[in-house]
XYZ file of C-alpha atoms in Angstrom:
675
model
C 0.000 0.000 0.000
C 1.397 3.410 -0.946
C 1.916 6.081 1.714
C -0.692 8.294 0.010
C -3.406 5.637 0.215
C -2.353 4.788 3.774
C -3.068 8.360 4.805
C -6.538 8.096 3.347
C -7.404 4.912 5.283
C -9.962 5.504 7.999
C -10.772 3.400 11.024
C -14.325 2.124 11.133
C -15.857 2.751 14.552
C -19.323 3.553 15.907
C -20.490 7.152 15.712
C -19.805 8.917 19.013
C -16.776 6.766 19.851
C -14.208 8.537 17.665
C -11.008 10.049 19.065
C -10.617 13.755 18.431
C -7.894 16.364 18.828
C -10.584 18.916 19.730
C -10.496 18.269 23.462
C -12.630 19.753 26.209
C -9.494 21.542 27.471
C -9.057 23.152 24.053
C -12.714 24.212 23.983
C -12.822 25.618 27.512
C -9.450 27.351 27.357
C -10.195 28.929 23.992
C -13.681 30.145 24.838
C -12.801 33.832 25.243
C -15.664 36.291 24.967
C -15.526 39.728 23.418
C -17.058 42.562 25.421
C -16.621 45.360 22.892
C -13.847 47.110 20.980
C -12.800 50.495 19.630
C -9.651 52.203 18.351
C -7.401 54.765 20.023
C -6.304 58.109 18.447
C -3.314 56.321 16.887
C -5.665 53.864 15.187
C -4.662 50.901 17.345
C -7.316 48.397 18.307
C -8.558 48.265 21.903
C -10.776 45.399 22.990
C -12.346 43.830 26.049
C -11.858 40.076 26.446
C -13.010 37.620 29.101
C -10.497 34.942 30.052
C -11.836 31.555 31.184
C -8.389 30.652 32.525
C -8.618 33.647 34.897
C -12.060 32.650 36.203
C -13.732 34.692 33.491
C -12.033 38.008 34.382
C -12.604 40.684 31.741
C -9.511 42.612 30.689
C -9.113 45.709 28.520
C -6.317 45.108 26.002
C -4.497 47.308 23.467
C -2.956 46.160 20.212
C 0.858 46.184 20.258
C 2.626 49.093 18.588
C 4.900 46.782 16.587
C 3.644 43.826 14.598
C 4.636 40.576 16.300
C 4.776 42.082 19.798
C 2.328 40.952 22.453
C -0.823 43.012 23.114
C -0.749 45.095 26.285
C -3.208 44.787 29.168
C -4.583 48.225 30.034
C -6.401 47.312 33.243
C -4.499 45.928 36.264
C -4.952 42.359 37.521
C -7.096 43.341 40.484
C -9.697 44.970 38.196
C -12.308 43.365 35.955
C -14.047 45.475 33.305
C -17.682 44.418 33.404
C -21.036 45.985 34.194
C -24.080 44.066 35.402
C -26.582 46.692 34.217
C -29.719 44.816 33.116
C -27.749 41.687 34.231
C -26.436 41.115 30.702
C -24.187 44.200 30.740
C -22.281 45.481 27.720
C -20.975 49.001 27.062
C -18.578 48.676 30.011
C -15.924 51.102 28.772
C -15.327 54.155 26.603
C -12.183 56.036 25.553
C -11.299 59.622 24.709
C -7.727 60.489 23.811
C -5.486 58.767 26.342
C -8.257 58.254 28.919
C -10.422 55.203 29.405
C -13.462 55.112 31.678
C -14.687 51.679 32.695
C -17.009 49.815 35.067
C -15.227 47.651 37.612
C -16.965 44.317 38.164
C -16.372 43.943 41.897
C -17.894 47.243 43.081
C -19.608 48.414 39.824
C -18.093 51.886 40.223
C -16.782 53.898 37.281
C -13.010 54.392 37.132
C -10.759 56.381 34.813
C -7.215 55.496 33.810
C -4.448 56.695 31.509
C -3.862 54.152 28.735
C -0.306 55.241 27.895
C 1.031 54.644 31.388
C 0.888 50.991 32.366
C 1.721 51.885 35.960
C -1.109 54.402 36.388
C -3.685 53.378 38.966
C -7.398 53.536 38.079
C -9.115 56.441 39.876
C -12.761 56.080 41.013
C -15.258 58.582 39.566
C -18.503 57.526 41.242
C -19.420 57.134 44.919
C -18.794 53.997 46.940
C -22.164 52.618 48.055
C -20.735 49.792 50.205
C -21.326 47.215 47.514
C -22.305 46.890 43.852
C -25.639 48.677 44.292
C -25.324 51.152 41.412
C -24.056 50.228 37.960
C -23.352 52.123 34.751
C -23.291 51.251 31.046
C -23.153 52.661 27.529
C -21.306 55.870 28.416
C -19.881 58.598 26.173
C -17.597 61.575 26.783
C -19.118 65.054 26.568
C -16.155 67.353 25.914
C -18.256 70.529 25.961
C -18.870 70.161 29.703
C -15.958 67.821 30.535
C -18.290 65.129 31.744
C -19.345 61.557 31.063
C -22.932 60.729 30.051
C -24.033 57.208 30.911
C -26.987 54.971 31.671
C -27.258 54.337 35.418
C -29.120 51.485 37.095
C -29.707 52.285 40.778
C -30.523 49.342 43.069
C -30.262 51.191 46.365
C -34.018 51.263 46.949
C -34.894 47.986 45.240
C -32.772 45.227 43.731
C -35.765 43.797 41.838
C -37.034 47.128 40.491
C -33.999 49.414 40.126
C -34.363 52.964 38.835
C -32.769 53.518 35.429
C -31.792 57.018 34.277
C -29.266 58.833 32.112
C -26.790 60.714 34.300
C -23.691 62.868 33.930
C -20.453 62.299 35.848
C -18.300 65.412 36.262
C -14.691 64.844 35.154
C -13.367 68.282 36.069
C -13.341 67.941 39.849
C -11.200 65.879 42.211
C -13.981 65.246 44.685
C -16.342 62.342 43.991
C -19.905 63.581 43.793
C -23.282 61.984 43.151
C -23.900 61.906 39.373
C -26.440 64.403 38.042
C -29.667 62.959 36.617
C -30.391 64.291 33.112
C -33.122 61.991 31.749
C -35.581 60.049 33.863
C -39.164 58.771 34.040
C -39.193 55.685 31.803
C -38.279 52.106 32.721
C -35.199 51.735 30.496
C -32.645 53.811 28.575
C -29.820 53.069 26.133
C -27.515 54.761 23.625
C -27.085 58.294 25.029
C -25.178 59.929 22.164
C -24.127 63.580 21.828
C -23.357 65.403 18.595
C -19.819 66.684 18.043
C -20.562 70.155 19.396
C -22.248 68.829 22.528
C -25.427 70.769 21.710
C -27.800 67.817 21.200
C -28.149 64.374 22.702
C -30.099 61.415 21.349
C -31.169 58.334 23.279
C -33.401 55.250 23.139
C -36.011 54.530 25.810
C -38.767 52.010 26.385
C -41.164 50.943 29.101
C -42.977 47.907 30.421
C -44.393 45.627 29.092
C -42.272 46.099 25.967
C -38.845 44.711 25.285
C -36.664 47.056 23.198
C -37.253 44.941 20.064
C -41.054 45.103 20.531
C -41.510 48.866 20.787
C -39.064 51.588 21.744
C -38.699 55.340 21.246
C -35.943 57.582 19.912
C -35.662 61.000 21.544
C -33.494 64.066 20.991
C -32.872 66.728 23.632
C -31.160 70.089 23.322
C -28.426 70.800 25.871
C -28.652 74.156 27.631
C -25.775 76.412 28.671
C -25.709 74.831 32.139
C -25.707 71.289 30.771
C -29.347 70.389 31.369
C -31.426 68.704 28.669
C -34.394 70.703 27.444
C -36.814 70.939 24.495
C -37.081 67.176 24.066
C -38.450 65.803 20.802
C -39.608 62.259 20.142
C -38.215 61.300 16.720
C -39.530 57.740 16.303
C -41.696 55.280 18.184
C -44.397 57.753 19.211
C -46.960 57.075 16.484
C -49.271 54.254 17.684
C -50.114 53.404 14.079
C -46.453 52.587 13.330
C -45.036 49.475 14.997
C -41.294 49.994 15.314
C -38.304 49.570 17.593
C -35.656 52.202 16.802
C -32.112 51.526 17.979
C -28.494 52.694 17.668
C -28.776 56.488 17.159
C -25.589 58.125 15.945
C -24.647 61.660 14.855
C -22.721 62.011 11.608
C -19.615 64.250 11.445
C -21.887 66.864 9.795
C -24.334 66.735 12.709
C -27.114 64.691 11.090
C -28.846 62.008 13.173
C -28.917 58.446 11.836
C -30.507 55.415 13.475
C -31.886 51.971 12.711
C -35.568 51.060 12.882
C -37.941 48.405 11.534
C -40.904 50.567 10.482
C -42.897 49.639 7.359
C -41.045 46.584 6.027
C -40.478 44.921 9.417
C -36.696 44.779 9.024
C -34.147 46.884 10.910
C -32.914 49.331 8.228
C -30.857 52.548 8.479
C -32.850 55.812 8.605
C -32.038 59.484 9.149
C -33.812 62.373 10.823
C -34.347 65.622 8.941
C -34.324 68.129 11.788
C -35.805 71.065 9.843
C -39.001 69.158 8.982
C -38.914 66.547 11.777
C -39.178 63.866 9.076
C -37.749 60.340 9.238
C -36.447 59.045 5.903
C -35.072 55.624 4.954
C -31.450 55.698 3.817
C -31.544 52.264 2.231
C -34.456 49.813 2.278
C -33.887 46.078 2.179
C -35.657 43.019 3.604
C -32.642 42.290 5.765
C -31.546 43.081 9.330
C -28.967 45.863 9.816
C -29.110 45.500 13.623
C -29.591 42.950 16.398
C -31.893 42.845 19.436
C -30.761 45.013 22.339
C -29.808 42.325 24.864
C -26.559 44.075 25.772
C -25.466 47.689 25.788
C -22.891 49.170 23.434
C -23.709 47.567 20.085
C -22.149 49.291 17.080
C -23.625 47.919 13.846
C -22.564 50.794 11.579
C -19.969 53.548 11.423
C -19.340 56.692 9.379
C -16.417 56.412 6.970
C -14.066 59.348 6.617
C -13.116 59.802 2.980
C -11.253 62.425 0.913
C -14.096 62.840 -1.577
C -16.395 63.992 1.228
C -19.060 61.542 0.157
C -21.463 60.580 2.931
C -20.470 56.935 3.468
C -21.482 54.415 6.120
C -19.783 51.098 6.824
C -22.506 48.640 7.785
C -23.513 45.007 7.659
C -26.832 43.302 7.170
C -28.091 39.807 7.792
C -30.222 37.810 5.376
C -31.179 34.116 5.430
C -28.518 33.108 7.931
C -25.618 35.080 6.431
C -24.043 38.500 6.997
C -22.885 40.929 4.313
C -20.452 43.805 4.852
C -20.853 46.898 2.718
C -20.248 50.599 2.242
C -23.504 52.527 1.993
C -23.490 55.723 -0.059
C -26.136 57.864 1.661
C -26.525 60.320 -1.233
C -26.876 57.631 -3.887
C -28.818 55.227 -1.625
C -26.623 52.415 -2.924
C -24.449 49.831 -1.240
C -21.128 48.328 -2.357
C -20.593 44.879 -0.858
C -17.096 44.053 0.371
C -15.606 40.637 -0.286
C -14.085 39.417 2.996
C -13.774 35.918 4.519
C -16.337 36.566 7.286
C -19.874 35.294 6.656
C -21.067 36.509 10.043
C -20.607 40.081 11.299
C -21.525 41.836 14.538
C -19.860 45.158 15.343
C -17.858 47.647 13.279
C -15.590 50.525 14.238
C -13.293 52.749 12.197
C -9.564 53.249 12.724
C -7.093 55.358 10.760
C -7.595 54.541 7.061
C -9.155 51.205 7.980
C -12.032 49.640 9.820
C -12.178 46.902 12.418
C -14.853 44.261 11.979
C -16.040 41.702 14.526
C -17.002 38.566 12.664
C -16.642 34.856 12.050
C -17.240 32.118 9.481
C -17.382 28.334 9.254
C -13.562 28.278 9.521
C -13.003 31.450 11.573
C -14.016 31.596 15.240
C -15.278 34.922 16.571
C -12.514 37.379 15.646
C -11.690 41.031 15.003
C -10.203 41.774 11.591
C -8.560 44.907 10.257
C -10.020 45.706 6.840
C -8.320 48.232 4.545
C -10.335 49.744 1.701
C -9.235 51.119 -1.660
C -9.183 54.874 -2.333
C -12.761 54.830 -3.610
C -13.923 53.042 -0.409
C -15.703 50.421 -2.497
C -13.405 47.380 -2.220
C -11.495 45.604 0.530
C -7.819 45.401 -0.437
C -6.473 43.858 2.773
C -7.906 41.637 5.522
C -5.923 40.767 8.643
C -7.180 39.120 11.842
C -5.947 41.027 14.918
C -7.750 39.110 17.713
C -9.418 35.732 17.887
C -11.556 34.108 20.577
C -9.900 30.763 19.899
C -6.297 29.833 19.208
C -7.194 26.940 16.904
C -4.586 26.348 14.174
C -4.518 24.611 10.812
C -3.842 21.204 12.401
C -7.470 21.100 13.492
C -8.974 22.038 10.120
C -9.547 18.397 8.991
C -11.721 17.877 12.076
C -14.031 20.795 11.347
C -17.602 20.150 10.274
C -19.031 22.789 7.917
C -22.514 24.102 8.736
C -25.259 23.572 6.193
C -28.166 26.045 6.329
C -31.349 23.983 6.190
C -34.910 25.180 5.723
C -37.498 22.754 7.061
C -41.312 22.710 7.185
C -42.990 23.569 10.488
C -46.334 22.331 11.786
C -47.981 25.432 10.286
C -48.786 24.704 6.612
C -46.722 26.849 4.270
C -44.316 28.062 6.999
C -40.652 27.174 7.237
C -37.997 27.550 9.923
C -34.209 27.430 9.728
C -31.260 25.636 11.280
C -27.564 24.947 10.788
C -26.768 21.245 10.408
C -23.267 19.911 11.139
C -22.537 16.329 9.977
C -20.036 14.102 11.844
C -16.494 14.868 10.597
C -13.161 13.288 11.492
C -10.163 12.673 9.202
C -9.330 9.341 10.839
C -12.721 7.728 11.435
C -15.842 6.610 9.672
C -18.843 4.553 10.756
C -20.310 1.516 9.055
C -22.687 2.207 6.192
C -25.566 0.639 8.117
C -25.284 3.096 11.037
C -26.816 6.563 11.254
C -25.265 9.068 13.689
C -26.850 10.183 16.971
C -28.120 13.772 16.883
C -27.687 16.547 19.413
C -30.146 19.364 18.733
C -29.455 22.722 20.335
C -32.172 25.236 21.147
C -30.644 28.706 21.524
C -31.308 31.063 24.429
C -33.123 34.361 24.390
C -35.538 33.263 23.082
C -35.389 36.486 20.976
C -31.943 35.718 19.591
C -30.256 33.920 16.720
C -27.777 31.110 16.368
C -25.039 31.611 13.777
C -23.298 29.200 11.394
C -19.778 29.948 12.582
C -16.792 28.017 13.910
C -17.796 27.084 17.440
C -15.500 24.585 19.139
C -18.335 23.541 21.458
C -20.110 22.154 18.383
C -16.942 20.720 16.812
C -16.279 18.824 20.052
C -19.387 16.757 19.268
C -19.120 16.404 15.501
C -15.455 15.357 15.575
C -16.459 12.450 17.855
C -19.143 11.239 15.484
C -22.242 13.131 16.556
C -24.475 15.017 14.155
C -25.357 18.458 15.540
C -28.122 20.862 14.563
C -28.516 24.436 15.829
C -32.099 25.631 15.368
C -33.428 29.132 14.658
C -37.015 28.362 15.624
C -39.874 30.779 14.983
C -39.293 33.794 17.232
C -35.583 33.987 16.418
C -34.042 37.198 15.136
C -32.289 37.704 11.812
C -35.388 37.016 9.699
C -37.489 40.151 10.302
C -40.291 41.150 12.680
C -42.908 38.777 11.275
C -40.669 35.776 11.982
C -39.683 37.259 15.354
C -43.322 37.715 16.349
C -44.203 34.052 15.757
C -43.342 33.402 19.392
C -45.576 36.114 20.900
C -48.058 34.351 23.161
C -46.742 30.981 21.967
C -43.466 30.358 23.812
C -43.287 26.695 24.671
C -45.332 25.832 21.586
C -43.698 27.283 18.458
C -40.115 26.731 19.639
C -40.851 23.182 20.808
C -42.746 22.313 17.625
C -39.976 23.695 15.417
C -37.242 21.786 17.276
C -39.220 18.553 16.976
C -39.985 19.284 13.306
C -36.283 19.869 12.620
C -35.295 16.568 14.234
C -38.008 14.748 12.271
C -36.846 16.410 9.038
C -33.291 15.141 9.588
C -34.527 11.631 10.417
C -36.756 11.563 7.322
C -33.800 12.822 5.232
C -31.778 9.821 6.384
C -29.121 11.985 8.037
C -29.540 10.877 11.683
C -30.692 7.983 13.841
C -34.287 8.505 14.979
C -33.683 6.354 18.072
C -30.787 8.492 19.296
C -32.108 12.043 19.313
C -30.902 14.282 22.170
C -31.636 17.936 22.920
C -29.712 20.608 24.800
C -30.125 24.307 25.543
C -29.241 27.070 27.957
C -31.531 29.616 29.637
C -34.576 29.997 27.355
C -33.097 27.134 25.342
C -33.095 25.104 28.538
C -36.809 25.815 28.871
C -37.427 24.644 25.304
C -35.402 21.511 26.122
C -37.451 20.723 29.233
C -40.756 21.536 27.485
C -39.855 19.284 24.534
C -39.048 16.434 26.918
C -42.232 16.945 28.958
C -44.765 17.554 26.188
C -43.333 15.608 23.226
C -41.809 12.172 22.703
C -39.310 13.122 19.992
C -36.111 13.084 22.059
C -34.557 10.298 24.107
C -32.554 12.451 26.548
C -31.811 16.087 27.288
C -29.472 18.550 28.979
C -30.708 21.810 30.472
C -28.170 24.521 31.286
C -29.615 27.115 33.691
C -32.989 26.444 32.074
C -36.511 27.423 33.097
C -38.804 24.773 34.590
C -41.480 27.005 36.140
C -42.703 29.993 34.117
C -44.632 31.485 37.023
C -41.568 31.441 39.271
C -39.489 32.951 36.485
C -41.926 35.845 36.171
C -41.940 36.389 39.940
C -38.198 36.060 40.495
C -36.470 37.420 37.408
C -34.780 40.799 37.091
C -36.437 44.035 35.956
C -35.293 43.937 32.311
C -37.183 40.698 31.620
C -39.910 41.014 34.255
C -42.651 41.572 31.653
C -40.946 39.778 28.765
C -42.601 36.505 29.751
C -46.084 38.074 29.657
C -45.560 38.836 25.964
C -44.492 35.269 25.272
C -47.105 33.468 27.365
C -50.686 34.426 26.578
C -52.604 33.759 29.823
C -52.412 32.689 33.457
C -53.628 29.259 32.422
C -50.807 29.043 29.867
C -48.267 29.829 32.607
C -49.367 26.618 34.302
C -49.969 24.502 31.202
C -46.565 25.256 29.649
C -44.417 24.843 32.772
C -42.596 21.490 32.713
C -42.443 21.411 36.527
C -46.229 20.933 36.641
C -46.130 17.876 34.381
C -43.369 15.731 35.805
C -45.550 12.663 35.166
C -45.151 13.309 31.422
C -41.345 13.071 31.475
C -40.160 9.688 30.292
C -36.442 10.044 29.505
C -33.144 10.922 31.261
C -32.145 14.545 31.950
C -28.958 16.221 33.185
C -29.080 19.757 34.633
C -26.324 22.369 35.079
C -26.813 25.505 37.186
C -24.798 28.476 38.470
C -25.608 29.237 42.100
C -25.287 33.026 41.660
C -27.699 33.203 38.704
C -29.982 36.265 38.986
C -31.823 35.650 35.697
C -32.983 32.057 36.240
C -32.738 31.359 39.962
C -31.055 28.114 41.090
C -34.287 26.807 42.634
C -35.614 26.173 39.115
C -33.008 23.450 38.504
C -33.312 21.949 41.988
C -37.114 21.758 41.695
C -37.052 19.785 38.463
C -34.175 17.630 39.716
C -35.966 16.520 42.882
C -39.231 15.966 41.026
C -37.602 13.746 38.395
C -35.545 11.915 41.026
C -38.714 11.129 42.987
C -40.352 9.908 39.777
C -37.551 7.403 39.268
C -36.073 8.791 36.047
C -32.291 8.848 35.506
C -31.321 12.417 36.422
C -28.243 14.382 37.511
C -27.765 17.934 38.797
C -24.460 19.823 38.647
C -24.294 23.103 40.595
C -21.419 25.593 40.308
C -20.455 28.004 43.060
C -19.523 31.469 41.823
C -21.158 31.056 38.402
C -23.959 33.266 37.161
C -26.163 33.096 34.046
C -23.762 31.365 31.671
C -20.528 29.717 32.747
C -17.283 31.696 32.532
C -14.699 29.528 34.316
C -12.676 27.167 32.139
C -12.954 24.239 34.534
C -16.761 24.514 34.595
C -17.070 24.901 30.812
C -14.963 21.749 30.434
C -16.863 19.742 33.048
C -20.242 20.684 31.544
C -19.177 19.606 28.065
C -17.647 16.313 29.158
C -20.480 15.308 31.473
C -23.142 16.039 28.867
C -21.343 13.746 26.454
C -20.894 10.972 29.044
C -24.539 11.241 30.086
C -25.823 10.884 26.516
C -23.323 8.137 25.682
C -24.319 6.028 28.682
C -28.068 6.450 28.342
C -28.737 6.890 24.632
C -25.603 6.417 22.538
C -24.801 2.722 23.132
C -21.076 3.321 22.574
C -17.915 3.866 24.592
C -16.442 7.370 24.380
C -12.760 7.594 23.475
C -11.985 10.243 26.090
C -10.838 9.357 29.598
C -13.692 10.929 31.570
C -14.964 9.926 34.997
C -18.765 10.099 34.842
C -20.718 11.702 37.648
C -23.310 9.722 39.588
C -26.678 9.543 37.867
C -29.593 9.141 40.257
C -31.886 6.192 39.544
C -29.169 4.602 37.401
C -25.957 4.215 39.451
C-alpha cells in the first residue's frame, strides 16, 4: 500500500466513539468572549476580552505598537471590566484620547485610567455605596462640559425594580460627587449619544411591558448652557399606528442624526432624521436586518467612513437568510457596495485610521476582530488581517471541522418554514459503518429572541469530531429574519419553539441523516426551557441537557430581574398558559433521562428552578443528575466549569442513549436512579 493511500485509510468505529484532537481543554481554554472594541487616536485596536483561565475576568487590552509584539493589558490584575446593568451588561468602557473610563466588576463603580502609562492606577469617579448597588453602562464623553454621560441602574431602593436614568459624571473635579440625573421617568434607557458640538443628545427609551425589540422610542434633547437637557423631541416610536423599535442612534460628522428602525417593512434598516421638517427618511431599504436585538449595551452595527471625496459613506452590515454581508452605503446615492471578505457573520464595526475593524466569524473562523483596509474609492477591501481571535485553533485542526449547512425545514404550520444549521459528523481518521446513522444533538438557543449563527464554534466541533451530528435551530421567534418571523413566538413560547425543534429533528430523520432512536436535545436559559418543554410535552427526544434552564414559568416571572420582568407576559398568553406550559407541573409526562447544570449566583434564572425539576424527576424514578457551580452566574465563565459541563453532557448521553464507549478518559458523575 502506498503512503498516500495509507493516509486516506480511515478506522471504522461507531459514531460517538471517535477520538478527536478537539479536546474539552481546548474548547474551555479557547472560549474567550468579546465585550466590545474600539480604536485609540493612533488607530490601534482596543478590545475587552473575558479569560476563562482567569475565572472569566474581563480585561481591557491594546494592540501592540509593533507587529509581532504581544498586546498590552490596560487594566491591572485586580480589576475586571464588566457591568451588570440589566444583568447582561455590555458598554462597560469608553475612551477619549489617552483616557479610558470603565465599570469595575467587583464594586460596579466607574473608574478612569491613563492608557499610555501601564503603571497608572485607576481612579474612582462615582461614589462607593458599600457594595455593587449602582451600575453604569453605555457611556460617552461630553467634551463641551468635561463630563461623562451614561446609563445608570440604581438598586439602592430595590434590587428587583432598580431605577434607570441617564446621568452625567463630572470629570473636572477631584472630589467624587453623586452623578447628576439628566433623563428620567421611563423604565429603560440606552444609547445616550451627543453630537460633536455637545449641543444635542439622542437616546433610546422604552417601558414595560415592551422589550426594546417590541416597541421603543428615539428621543433628541437640546443641551442648555448649564448642561441640562431641554426641548425634548420624540423622533420615532411615538406614532401608535407605526409598529417599530428604533435603535443605535448616531450623529454624523456633519451633525445629522442616523438610526436603525424596523418601520414599514419589518426589518431593521438605516434611517435618518431631517431636523428642519422633523421627518424620518429611509437611507436604504432592504428586507434584511442591519441590527440585532438590544440584549446588551454598546452595540455598534454601523460607522461613518471618513473619505477624501467627502461623500457621505457608512460602513454597515446586514443579515439575510442566515448570512451576513459587509458593505459601504453611499447615503446620497442610496446604494451599497458589498465588500468581499472571509467573514460570513458580522456583529460590530468601528473605524480606525484609514481602515475599519470588523467583529465577525465564518465556518472556519471563530469569533474574531479583523482589520479591513479599503481602496481609495472606499468600495473594495484590499487587505484583511485578523488582529484578535476568541480561539487559538490552528490549521492542524482544520480536517476535524464540520461545515454548517443552512437547512430550511417545514414547520407544523402549513406553508411556513424555519431554519437551522446542520453539522454532519467529521473526522479525518474515522468513519462509521454504512448501516449506522449518527446520533443527533439538537441545540435550542437562548433568548428566546436571539439567533444562532453558522460559525466556527469549538463547542459544536467537540461533538461532531467524535461522530455526533449536531443541529442548531433558529425556531420561529428567532431574530435575523425580520419582525414577522420574530413575532411568531408572541403568546406561543413553549409551543412554536418546541414544535420547530421537533420538526427539525423529524426532518433530519426523514432525510436519512440521523438515527431517529438516538435524538438528544440541549439548551441554555430559554433554550433550557425549550429543552425541558420538549421532553415533557413531546416524545421526539430520548434524553436532554438543560443549562440554567426554566422549569417554572410562574416562578421565572416572579423572580427574574427588571429587564425581563414583563418579557414573559408577551411570550405566554394567559395565566392558564403559565401553568400549562411549565414542565415542573407535568413531571408525570417526562419519560427520559435529563442532566441539569446551574450556576448558584444566577440572577436571571434562579437556582431553585433546577433543583425543583431535579428533585421531582428523582422522585419519579427517572435517571437524572444535577451539577451546581459556586460562583457562576447566568452562563458559565470559568474554564474548569465549561470543560466539566461539556464532558459530562457527552458521558450522560453516551451512557443512556448512545450505546457506545467514548474515546476520552472521563470519569462520569453519579446519575440518580441509574448508578
